[in-house]
Amino acid sequence: MSRIVGIDLGTTNSLVAYVDESTGLPRVIPDHDGQALLPSIVSFAREGVLVGAAAKRQLVRRPESTVYSVKRLMGRGYEDVKEELCYFPFKVLPCEGIVKIQIGSREITPPEVSAVVLKSLKERAEAHFGEPVEKAVITVPAYFNDSQRQATKDAGRIAGLDVVRIVNEPTAASLAYGLQRIREGVVAVYDLGGGTFDISILRVKDGIFEVLATNGNTHLGGDDFDRAIVVWLLDDIREKHEVYLGRDLEAMQELRLAAEAAKIRLSSDERTALTIPFDAFTYHREVTRAELERLIERLVDSTLLPCRMALADAGLAPSDIDEVVLVGGSTRVPLVRRRVRELFGKTPHSQLNPDEVVALGAAVQAHILAGGITDMLLLDVTPLSLGIETLGGIVSVLISRNTTIPTNAREMFTTSVDGQRTVDMHVVQGERELAKDCRSLARFELSGIAAMPAGMPKIEVGFLIDANGILQVTAKELRTAKAAAIEVKPTYGLSEVDVERMVEESFTHAEADVEARLLIEARNEADTVITHVERALGQGGQLIGAGEREAVATALEALRRARATDDRPLIQTTTTELNRATEHLAEVMMDAALKGALASRRADELMEK
Ligand code: AMP
């Protein structure tokens, strides 16, 4: 079992977590200073690349080469992010449909920046386990589109990680609270971080999460709370010390840090003291929780409208929500918790650390994918049917679409030609009747089958999809015990759009597909009958009269001619006629065989006596 870690690649902070085998519980991995949160900040200094807290310290000194909030740029084009650019002191350039960040003379893509963060987490995990870590589950916001998800995967690849699954952050948070165990229900995930607010409404049914609606505000979070406190402090300082610090970058940075620290203390304390030493004076004052709440109330209340909009989009009322999950550091603010409780009329889940809950859930998903949780709940379904190509190019489906995974299926096949020693196995995916219209996944050969008449070999084909979505196909000829196998990843390179298109095509072509399949099946049947009759005529033709032989030959010829046309009813009736014309021949041959068998038995008995 290879180890898979769970990673929350956040806008502000990132974390890595795993499931502790001894307790079965997810845990975050701290760095050597005991810090679980790695600031998602990368500074490109002349001396080298800094990441995390070390990079954060460069924010003021080297703003033009210190990249933060790069998640906002992942997988996006210049037009998408134009409005964001005023928030960044570093230069962002358009580049062939994506954006690049200019650092000195270098141009760096957002996935390359994220890869630095991921690599640091990978190394942290490797130091923790004392072994290489190569696989990860990474979380993304539920509203991330395909290219944003792909960019996240690319970041993993650049960091040397195989991203085995991209999981929605609200799904991960729900997993951390074990909500996949609810048989059926609706979960609201309220995520208020440093700079973003997301509300997601999920339906969970039989362990599968479906995103019903998302809403939010990409520029609202704890940083805005800090800014509100800073503005208030600037006024207070102007009043007390007759100086306006709003244009002094370093003083502003000091104020911001002090404001955030005070805000954090006020989540647990009713009042706190603020002391900020400046060059000319030291500023000091007390702040109460009530004062803080007055400053941020408007901001907190502004999260409630997106919640109502998401509910409306999902066609639900607040009372339809069964569980509420809190995510993000800013949900520690007591006023936030109060407002959420009032809106949904439920006490939200908040036992887990809201900064860690997404990473913990990613670890749970990773553990499931690695096969560590076997009694649990399937988190996925096969998007398209899987099968093999059989005689005439028809698809025989072994696992139908929307089957929950892991799953397996088995079916028996045989050969169509006498003495056939090898069978070509063609694994296909799709909803169409003919293999040529489906997606070809893999081909392999089962060889070394002993020469037998057509239809005699017993070829057992097995499909097994594990929790990773990896399909293993095995083919085994039971009489000769020859086997072959192959592994494929059916979802590789498959987008949701592809899946939709393939399902839709199966509807539009349904009638023609079924007709094509029936024609091929009629021809296959005709071929089998023709082969049998030819063999019977050769072996037992002398047992019937010349007239009957003539009649069989005529019916045989008629079927050969019909077989060459596309006229399915004609092929079917001439097949029936040939069967009927040979009924007597079959009986005579059976009698002869039976007599032969009896005769040899009698001979055996005589020998024994
Ligand atoms: P996240 O983006 O989820 O890491 O959340 C970061 C935000 O949470 C920052 O604005 C922090 O200041 C804020 N935060 C962290 N801890 C607390 C706390 N105890 N009380 C209030 N805000 C907090």
XYZ file of C-alpha atoms and ligand atoms in Angstrom:
632
model
C 0.000 0.000 0.000
C 1.659 3.241 -1.041
C 1.293 6.231 1.206
C -0.943 9.078 0.065
C -1.016 12.365 1.962
C -3.803 14.953 1.995
C -2.909 18.532 1.134
C -4.924 21.694 1.607
C -3.349 24.122 -0.861
C -4.861 27.309 0.489
C -4.892 30.935 -0.631
C -3.257 32.056 2.612
C -1.971 28.878 4.261
C -1.327 25.300 3.228
C -1.144 22.098 5.250
C -0.359 18.435 4.860
C -2.067 15.645 6.797
C -2.253 11.859 6.991
C -4.296 9.228 8.780
C -2.521 7.763 11.777
C -2.759 3.984 11.403
C -2.700 3.392 15.149
C -5.738 5.564 15.914
C -7.386 5.690 12.496
C -7.618 9.462 12.936
C -6.353 12.145 10.564
C -3.521 14.354 11.811
C -1.701 17.323 10.369
C 2.063 17.170 10.101
C 3.790 20.143 11.746
C 7.154 21.525 10.615
C 10.224 21.228 12.836
C 9.089 24.320 14.762
C 5.747 22.678 15.500
C 3.853 24.878 13.012
C 1.122 23.137 11.039
C 0.254 26.070 8.776
C 2.668 26.855 5.987
C 1.982 30.369 4.663
C 1.316 29.968 0.919
C 3.953 32.578 0.145
C 7.030 32.207 -2.036
C 9.812 34.754 -2.194
C 12.274 34.683 -5.058
C 15.388 36.180 -3.490
C 18.778 36.392 -5.114
C 20.107 33.922 -2.545
C 17.426 31.398 -3.390
C 13.740 30.651 -3.114
C 12.077 31.102 0.286
C 8.743 29.605 1.252
C 6.319 29.876 4.157
C 7.168 31.983 7.194
C 10.588 32.885 5.756
C 8.906 34.217 2.607
C 6.255 36.008 4.662
C 9.023 38.031 6.330
C 9.979 39.321 2.857
C 6.501 40.726 2.165
C 7.500 44.203 3.304
C 11.162 44.146 2.249
C 10.734 42.584 -1.181
C 7.098 43.042 -2.226
C 7.858 42.830 -5.957
C 9.468 39.395 -5.718
C 7.332 37.841 -2.984
C 4.305 36.042 -4.337
C 1.211 35.423 -2.217
C -2.418 34.437 -2.944
C -1.237 32.721 -6.134
C -4.274 30.429 -5.856
C -6.285 33.341 -7.249
C -4.257 33.094 -10.480
C -4.181 29.308 -10.925
C -5.486 28.139 -14.291
C -6.837 31.561 -15.180
C -6.371 33.886 -18.145
C -5.397 37.536 -17.994
C -8.961 38.700 -18.636
C -10.200 36.587 -15.692
C -7.815 38.169 -13.210
C -7.465 41.734 -14.489
C -9.486 43.055 -11.589
C -7.428 41.153 -9.043
C -4.167 42.672 -10.125
C -4.534 45.824 -8.039
C -4.137 43.610 -4.965
C -0.713 42.364 -6.031
C 2.557 44.276 -5.740
C 4.221 41.800 -8.122
C 3.849 41.986 -11.867
C 1.377 39.672 -13.633
C 1.566 39.329 -17.431
C -0.707 37.717 -20.004
C 0.847 34.700 -21.687
C -0.872 32.421 -24.219
C -4.179 32.088 -22.427
C -2.690 31.944 -18.941
C -0.795 34.470 -16.821
C 2.794 34.581 -15.703
C 4.381 36.382 -12.813
C 7.409 38.495 -13.576
C 10.167 38.336 -10.997
C 13.190 40.309 -12.213
C 13.987 38.866 -15.598
C 12.186 35.568 -14.864
C 8.642 34.724 -15.808
C 7.008 32.131 -13.579
C 3.649 30.399 -13.962
C 1.201 30.135 -11.026
C 1.549 26.307 -10.888
C 5.316 26.726 -10.556
C 4.799 28.997 -7.552
C 2.289 26.588 -5.970
C 4.736 23.762 -6.658
C 7.250 25.434 -4.313
C 4.631 25.337 -1.539
C 3.704 21.725 -2.351
C 7.335 20.653 -2.458
C 7.896 22.121 0.979
C 4.898 20.144 2.320
C 6.142 17.015 0.549
C 9.529 17.394 2.215
C 7.858 17.979 5.568
C 5.904 14.738 5.188
C 9.004 12.861 4.062
C 10.922 14.070 7.118
C 8.007 12.940 9.282
C 7.752 9.450 7.787
C 11.431 8.981 7.004
C 10.541 7.781 3.525
C 9.660 9.282 0.139
C 6.112 10.592 -0.293
C 5.002 10.594 -3.900
C 1.236 10.670 -3.899
C -1.231 13.249 -2.689
C -4.857 14.227 -2.623
C -5.124 17.997 -3.069
C -8.184 20.085 -2.299
C -9.621 22.925 -4.390
C -12.663 25.183 -3.963
C -15.873 23.576 -5.200
C -16.271 26.286 -7.831
C -12.850 25.641 -9.438
C -13.285 24.889 -13.148
C -11.397 22.281 -15.165
C -8.425 24.478 -15.978
C -8.044 25.602 -12.362
C -8.134 21.948 -11.290
C -5.688 21.010 -14.018
C -3.331 23.817 -12.947
C -3.464 22.413 -9.397
C -2.580 18.972 -10.727
C 0.258 20.499 -12.747
C 1.582 22.145 -9.589
C 1.623 18.722 -7.932
C 3.434 17.182 -10.866
C 6.075 19.929 -10.856
C 6.572 19.273 -7.138
C 7.127 15.571 -7.848
C 3.724 14.502 -6.571
C 1.277 12.222 -8.293
C -2.044 13.932 -7.584
C -4.285 10.895 -7.244
C -7.386 12.954 -6.650
C -8.546 16.541 -6.570
C -11.195 16.902 -3.879
C -13.566 19.792 -3.275
C -12.695 21.638 -0.084
C -16.245 21.475 1.348
C -16.337 17.743 0.655
C -13.027 17.328 2.475
C -14.315 19.327 5.454
C -17.413 17.110 5.591
C -15.234 13.993 5.416
C -13.166 15.252 8.343
C -16.376 15.265 10.396
C -17.328 11.818 9.118
C -20.448 13.141 7.404
C -20.086 10.581 4.608
C -21.652 8.182 7.092
C -24.982 10.012 7.023
C -27.196 7.910 4.828
C -28.746 10.933 3.222
C -28.693 14.629 4.078
C -27.760 18.167 3.159
C -24.619 19.828 4.489
C -23.780 23.550 4.442
C -20.060 24.285 4.576
C -19.332 27.859 5.657
C -15.706 28.715 4.889
C -14.379 32.105 5.971
C -10.618 32.335 5.630
C -8.165 35.197 5.454
C -9.182 36.612 2.104
C -12.070 34.549 0.771
C -15.530 33.466 1.755
C -17.201 30.367 0.328
C -20.511 28.776 1.113
C -21.236 25.365 -0.358
C -24.378 23.314 -0.125
C -23.715 19.600 -0.544
C -26.002 16.638 -0.725
C -24.583 13.456 0.725
C -26.133 10.157 -0.172
C -24.642 6.727 0.395
C -21.214 8.212 0.935
C -21.233 10.301 -2.218
C -21.100 14.070 -2.074
C -22.755 16.195 -4.690
C -22.280 19.971 -4.811
C -25.760 21.497 -5.086
C -24.734 25.149 -5.030
C -21.849 27.429 -4.197
C -21.617 31.133 -3.577
C -19.310 33.486 -1.778
C -17.118 36.497 -2.046
C -13.584 36.173 -3.381
C -12.488 39.284 -1.475
C -13.894 38.924 1.987
C -12.262 37.414 5.033
C -10.241 37.900 8.166
C -7.899 40.320 6.363
C -10.870 42.680 6.031
C -11.474 42.401 9.772
C -7.818 43.355 10.289
C -8.157 46.296 7.906
C -11.238 47.544 9.753
C -9.273 47.428 13.018
C -6.275 49.199 11.402
C -8.463 52.034 10.084
C -9.907 52.459 13.570
C -6.421 52.401 15.140
C -5.101 54.976 12.617
C -7.852 57.350 13.724
C -7.124 56.689 17.382
C -3.362 57.254 16.870
C -4.038 60.484 14.986
C -6.155 61.672 17.876
C -3.745 60.677 20.626
C -0.349 61.265 18.971
C -1.280 63.725 16.224
C 0.338 61.675 13.517
C -1.213 59.896 10.519
C 0.614 56.618 9.769
C -1.507 55.550 6.761
C 1.253 56.271 4.249
C 4.108 54.728 6.240
C 4.405 51.211 4.795
C 6.379 49.748 7.661
C 4.163 51.289 10.341
C 1.109 49.979 8.484
C 2.606 46.504 8.460
C 3.206 46.757 12.235
C -0.364 47.911 12.758
C -1.745 45.134 10.626
C 0.142 42.466 12.551
C -0.914 43.950 15.894
C -4.536 44.207 14.756
C -4.603 40.577 13.670
C -3.029 39.429 16.943
C -5.577 41.403 18.952
C -8.453 40.028 16.852
C -7.223 36.482 17.464
C -6.941 37.045 21.238
C -10.455 38.479 21.281
C -11.852 35.205 19.979
C -11.150 33.743 23.418
C -10.791 36.826 25.644
C -13.322 39.553 26.323
C -10.661 42.278 26.261
C -7.021 42.625 25.264
C -4.211 45.158 25.405
C -2.446 46.446 22.297
C 1.108 47.784 22.532
C 2.915 48.884 19.367
C 6.357 50.471 19.639
C 7.043 53.011 16.858
C 10.266 55.019 16.421
C 8.840 58.223 17.935
C 6.387 56.782 20.480
C 4.772 53.634 21.783
C 1.077 53.254 21.153
C -1.017 51.534 23.768
C -4.702 50.807 24.186
C -7.247 48.283 25.359
C -9.768 46.738 22.991
C -12.883 44.825 24.023
C -14.671 42.108 22.105
C -17.755 44.299 21.893
C -15.674 47.025 20.186
C -14.274 44.508 17.721
C -17.755 43.206 16.976
C -18.979 46.697 16.198
C -16.105 47.107 13.722
C -16.666 43.849 11.892
C -20.406 43.333 12.195
C -21.171 44.714 8.740
C -18.530 42.432 7.200
C -19.811 39.351 9.014
C -23.395 40.105 8.028
C -22.342 40.468 4.403
C -21.607 36.704 4.331
C -25.256 35.897 4.964
C -26.567 37.039 1.583
C -24.351 34.582 -0.363
C -25.593 31.859 2.021
C -29.202 32.690 1.202
C -28.412 32.818 -2.503
C -26.760 29.399 -2.420
C -29.772 27.991 -0.574
C -32.090 29.495 -3.173
C -30.003 28.034 -6.015
C -30.226 24.630 -4.365
C -33.978 25.109 -3.980
C -33.701 24.756 -0.201
C -34.686 26.662 2.913
C -32.283 27.118 5.860
C -34.320 24.540 7.767
C -33.545 21.904 5.096
C -29.890 21.915 6.138
C -29.044 18.902 8.283
C -25.441 19.722 9.177
C -23.332 22.871 9.170
C -19.547 22.716 9.019
C -17.226 25.613 9.801
C -13.989 25.996 7.868
C -11.331 28.723 7.894
C -9.548 30.578 10.648
C -12.075 33.402 10.735
C -14.878 31.091 11.833
C -13.227 31.183 15.277
C -14.638 34.674 15.688
C -17.559 34.271 18.116
C -19.730 36.735 16.173
C -19.310 34.645 13.007
C -20.400 31.491 14.813
C -23.401 33.294 16.263
C -24.570 34.559 12.891
C -24.176 31.141 11.239
C -26.091 29.457 14.041
C -28.886 32.022 13.744
C -29.153 31.643 9.975
C -29.297 27.847 9.827
C -30.912 27.345 13.239
C -28.279 24.715 14.050
C -25.097 24.563 16.049
C -22.335 24.168 13.510
C -19.641 21.495 13.741
C -16.619 23.271 15.126
C -14.819 20.686 17.258
C -11.980 20.361 14.759
C -9.490 23.114 14.159
C -11.095 25.163 11.341
C -7.673 25.851 9.803
C -6.947 22.148 9.623
C -10.296 20.625 8.820
C -9.857 20.641 5.010
C -6.402 19.050 5.231
C -7.728 16.469 7.705
C -10.530 15.598 5.282
C -8.040 15.370 2.410
C -6.120 12.868 4.550
C -9.309 10.850 5.111
C -9.908 10.780 1.348
C -6.263 9.794 0.783
C -6.627 6.989 3.302
C -9.742 5.692 1.553
C -7.971 5.825 -1.810
C -4.951 4.000 -0.439
C -7.299 1.225 0.629
C -6.833 1.881 4.348
C -10.554 2.157 5.023
C -12.255 -0.853 3.584
C -15.549 -0.922 5.403
C -16.336 2.499 4.050
C -18.294 4.146 1.756
C -17.729 4.738 -1.647
C -16.914 8.166 -2.622
C -17.192 7.863 -6.303
C -18.984 6.332 -9.218
C -17.796 5.254 -12.646
C -18.836 8.061 -14.981
C -19.110 5.798 -18.052
C -19.731 2.111 -18.692
C -16.758 -0.200 -19.104
C -16.684 -3.295 -21.232
C -14.862 -5.301 -23.852
C -15.227 -5.592 -27.584
C -16.650 -8.922 -28.652
C -17.289 -10.637 -31.984
C -18.273 -8.256 -34.760
C -17.263 -5.141 -32.814
C -20.109 -5.258 -30.305
C -19.482 -3.990 -26.775
C -20.186 -6.303 -23.891
C -20.565 -4.110 -20.807
C -19.146 -5.499 -17.556
C -19.536 -2.429 -15.326
C -22.320 0.020 -16.131
C -22.077 3.745 -15.695
C -22.826 5.221 -12.251
C -21.765 2.071 -10.439
C -20.220 2.995 -7.110
C -16.579 2.031 -6.769
C -14.682 -0.046 -5.745
C -16.497 -2.714 -7.722
C -15.845 -5.840 -9.745
C -17.535 -7.918 -12.415
C -16.879 -11.174 -14.197
C -18.182 -12.726 -17.420
C -17.420 -15.766 -19.596
C -16.463 -15.497 -23.252
C -15.221 -17.932 -25.853
C -13.541 -18.106 -29.251
C -15.216 -17.820 -32.642
C -12.716 -19.652 -34.851
C -11.650 -23.305 -34.664
C -8.151 -23.751 -33.292
C -7.910 -20.106 -32.206
C -4.792 -19.780 -30.027
C -4.936 -16.090 -29.095
C -7.688 -13.654 -28.217
C -7.350 -9.896 -28.618
C -8.846 -8.141 -25.635
C -10.035 -4.604 -26.294
C -11.190 -2.656 -23.234
C -13.575 0.183 -24.055
C -15.479 2.882 -22.221
C -18.726 4.511 -23.239
C -22.429 4.130 -23.701
C -22.553 3.144 -27.373
C -23.325 -0.347 -28.658
C -20.336 -0.631 -30.974
C -16.726 -0.518 -29.846
C -15.752 1.828 -32.670
C -18.018 4.510 -31.148
C -16.603 4.116 -27.652
C -13.383 5.313 -26.110
C -10.624 2.764 -26.464
C -8.869 2.285 -23.119
C -6.479 -0.589 -23.659
C -5.685 -3.602 -25.784
C -3.908 -6.745 -24.748
C -3.601 -10.304 -25.906
C -4.422 -13.556 -24.233
C -2.219 -16.125 -25.950
C -1.172 -19.734 -25.493
C -4.705 -21.126 -25.528
C -4.704 -24.811 -26.523
C -6.172 -25.398 -30.003
C -9.860 -26.259 -29.571
C -12.969 -26.014 -31.730
C -14.625 -22.582 -31.723
C -16.792 -22.052 -28.663
C -14.915 -24.579 -26.527
C -12.413 -22.350 -24.666
C -13.806 -20.820 -21.490
C -12.408 -17.335 -21.167
C -13.226 -15.614 -17.930
C -12.855 -11.833 -18.084
C -12.710 -9.951 -14.788
C -12.960 -6.188 -14.238
C -11.901 -4.708 -10.917
C -12.011 -0.982 -10.152
C -10.275 -0.031 -6.935
C -10.996 3.048 -4.838
C -8.461 4.994 -6.913
C -10.566 4.467 -9.982
C -7.880 2.201 -11.441
C -9.338 -0.555 -13.594
C -7.645 -3.917 -13.649
C -8.721 -6.258 -16.408
C -7.842 -9.945 -16.278
C -8.540 -12.606 -18.887
C -8.083 -16.275 -18.114
C -8.694 -19.332 -20.261
C -9.909 -21.831 -17.696
C -9.151 -25.037 -19.642
C -5.505 -24.178 -20.323
C -5.079 -21.857 -17.310
C -3.484 -19.170 -19.475
C -3.980 -15.664 -18.120
C -3.201 -12.091 -19.025
C -3.943 -8.798 -17.298
C -3.702 -5.078 -17.776
C -4.233 -1.957 -15.664
C -5.800 1.241 -16.933
C -7.056 4.468 -15.478
C -10.466 4.974 -17.100
C -10.818 8.605 -16.067
C -7.413 9.639 -17.340
C -7.745 12.623 -19.640
C -11.500 12.530 -19.355
C -13.254 15.772 -18.544
C -16.797 16.164 -17.308
C -17.646 17.644 -20.698
C -16.390 14.475 -22.422
C -18.516 12.346 -20.137
C -21.608 14.433 -20.820
C -20.998 14.334 -24.561
C -20.534 10.564 -24.570
C -23.717 9.978 -22.603
C -25.651 12.361 -24.811
C -24.406 10.707 -28.005
C -25.619 7.379 -26.735
C -29.126 8.839 -26.527
C -29.088 10.460 -29.961
C -27.744 7.310 -31.617
C -29.690 4.856 -29.491
C -31.980 3.543 -32.227
C -29.327 3.209 -34.937
C -26.915 1.669 -32.420
C -29.371 -0.991 -31.330
C -30.164 -1.842 -34.971
C -26.437 -2.111 -35.785
C -25.938 -4.361 -32.798
C -28.863 -6.627 -33.747
C -27.535 -6.950 -37.312
C -24.102 -7.969 -36.051
C -25.637 -10.424 -33.602
C -27.746 -11.937 -36.428
C -24.603 -12.299 -38.562
C -22.679 -13.862 -35.678
C -25.487 -16.350 -35.165
C -25.570 -17.102 -38.924
C -21.789 -17.682 -38.885
C -22.065 -20.117 -35.980
C -24.859 -22.066 -37.673
C -23.015 -22.136 -41.019
C -19.846 -23.491 -39.337
C -21.808 -26.172 -37.466
C -23.726 -27.281 -40.533
C -20.562 -27.464 -42.635
C -18.927 -29.568 -39.928
C -22.038 -31.822 -39.619
C -22.242 -32.351 -43.372
C -18.588 -33.365 -43.396
C -18.955 -35.758 -40.467
C -22.451 -37.191 -40.966
C -23.575 -36.304 -44.498
C -23.522 -39.952 -45.480
C -26.095 -40.777 -42.776
C -28.922 -39.003 -44.650
C -30.394 -39.410 -48.108
C -29.245 -37.500 -51.195
C -32.518 -35.509 -51.351
C -32.151 -34.305 -47.781
C -28.483 -33.495 -48.352
C -29.515 -31.391 -51.323
C -32.129 -29.524 -49.224
C -29.546 -28.771 -46.481
C -27.064 -27.549 -49.099
C -29.705 -25.233 -50.595
C -30.636 -23.780 -47.189
C -26.943 -23.342 -46.416
C -26.366 -21.466 -49.644
C -29.421 -19.266 -48.990
C -28.034 -18.303 -45.592
C -24.593 -17.549 -47.035
C -26.249 -15.170 -49.504
C -28.451 -13.551 -46.847
C -25.417 -13.153 -44.544
C -23.793 -10.941 -47.190
C -26.706 -8.453 -47.094
C -27.719 -5.916 -44.407
C -31.203 -7.423 -44.263
C -31.474 -8.549 -40.628
C -34.949 -10.164 -40.849
C -33.783 -12.126 -43.931
C -30.645 -13.319 -42.140
C -32.730 -14.370 -39.139
C -35.384 -16.276 -41.160
C -32.822 -18.068 -43.339
C -30.887 -18.998 -40.169
C -34.084 -20.507 -38.731
C -34.730 -22.317 -42.038
C -31.237 -23.816 -42.116
C -31.654 -24.936 -38.494
C -34.933 -26.576 -39.417
C -33.456 -28.232 -42.549
C -30.748 -29.839 -40.422
C -32.910 -31.040 -37.541
C -33.117 -34.575 -38.912
C -29.397 -34.685 -39.703
C -28.641 -33.638 -36.096
C -30.920 -36.375 -34.723
C -29.354 -39.053 -36.896
C -25.878 -37.955 -35.890
C -26.791 -37.938 -32.209
C -28.221 -41.459 -32.494
C -25.061 -42.638 -34.195
C -22.892 -41.019 -31.533
C -25.021 -42.523 -28.764
C -24.883 -45.959 -30.340
C -21.126 -45.555 -30.682
C -20.844 -44.634 -27.020
C -23.032 -47.552 -25.938
C -21.080 -49.918 -28.117
C -17.802 -48.857 -26.620
C -19.237 -49.159 -23.110
C -20.439 -52.646 -23.842
C -16.998 -53.469 -25.168
C -15.508 -52.116 -21.917
C -17.900 -54.222 -19.849
C -17.082 -57.326 -21.828
C -13.394 -56.642 -21.303
C -13.911 -56.370 -17.559
C -15.688 -59.700 -17.352
P -7.351 30.640 6.731
O -7.321 31.359 5.421
O -8.425 29.643 6.851
O -6.000 30.123 7.150
O -7.738 31.747 7.823
C -6.878 32.770 8.142
C -7.667 33.852 8.798
O -8.175 33.386 10.047
C -6.791 35.042 9.110
O -7.489 36.220 8.813
C -6.583 34.905 10.597
O -6.354 36.165 11.204
C -7.896 34.326 11.057
N -7.814 33.667 12.347
C -7.007 32.658 12.713
N -7.215 32.325 13.998
C -8.184 33.142 14.456
C -8.836 33.320 15.717
N -8.533 32.566 16.785
N -9.793 34.265 15.804
C -10.098 35.032 14.748
N -9.526 34.940 13.554
C -8.577 34.004 13.402
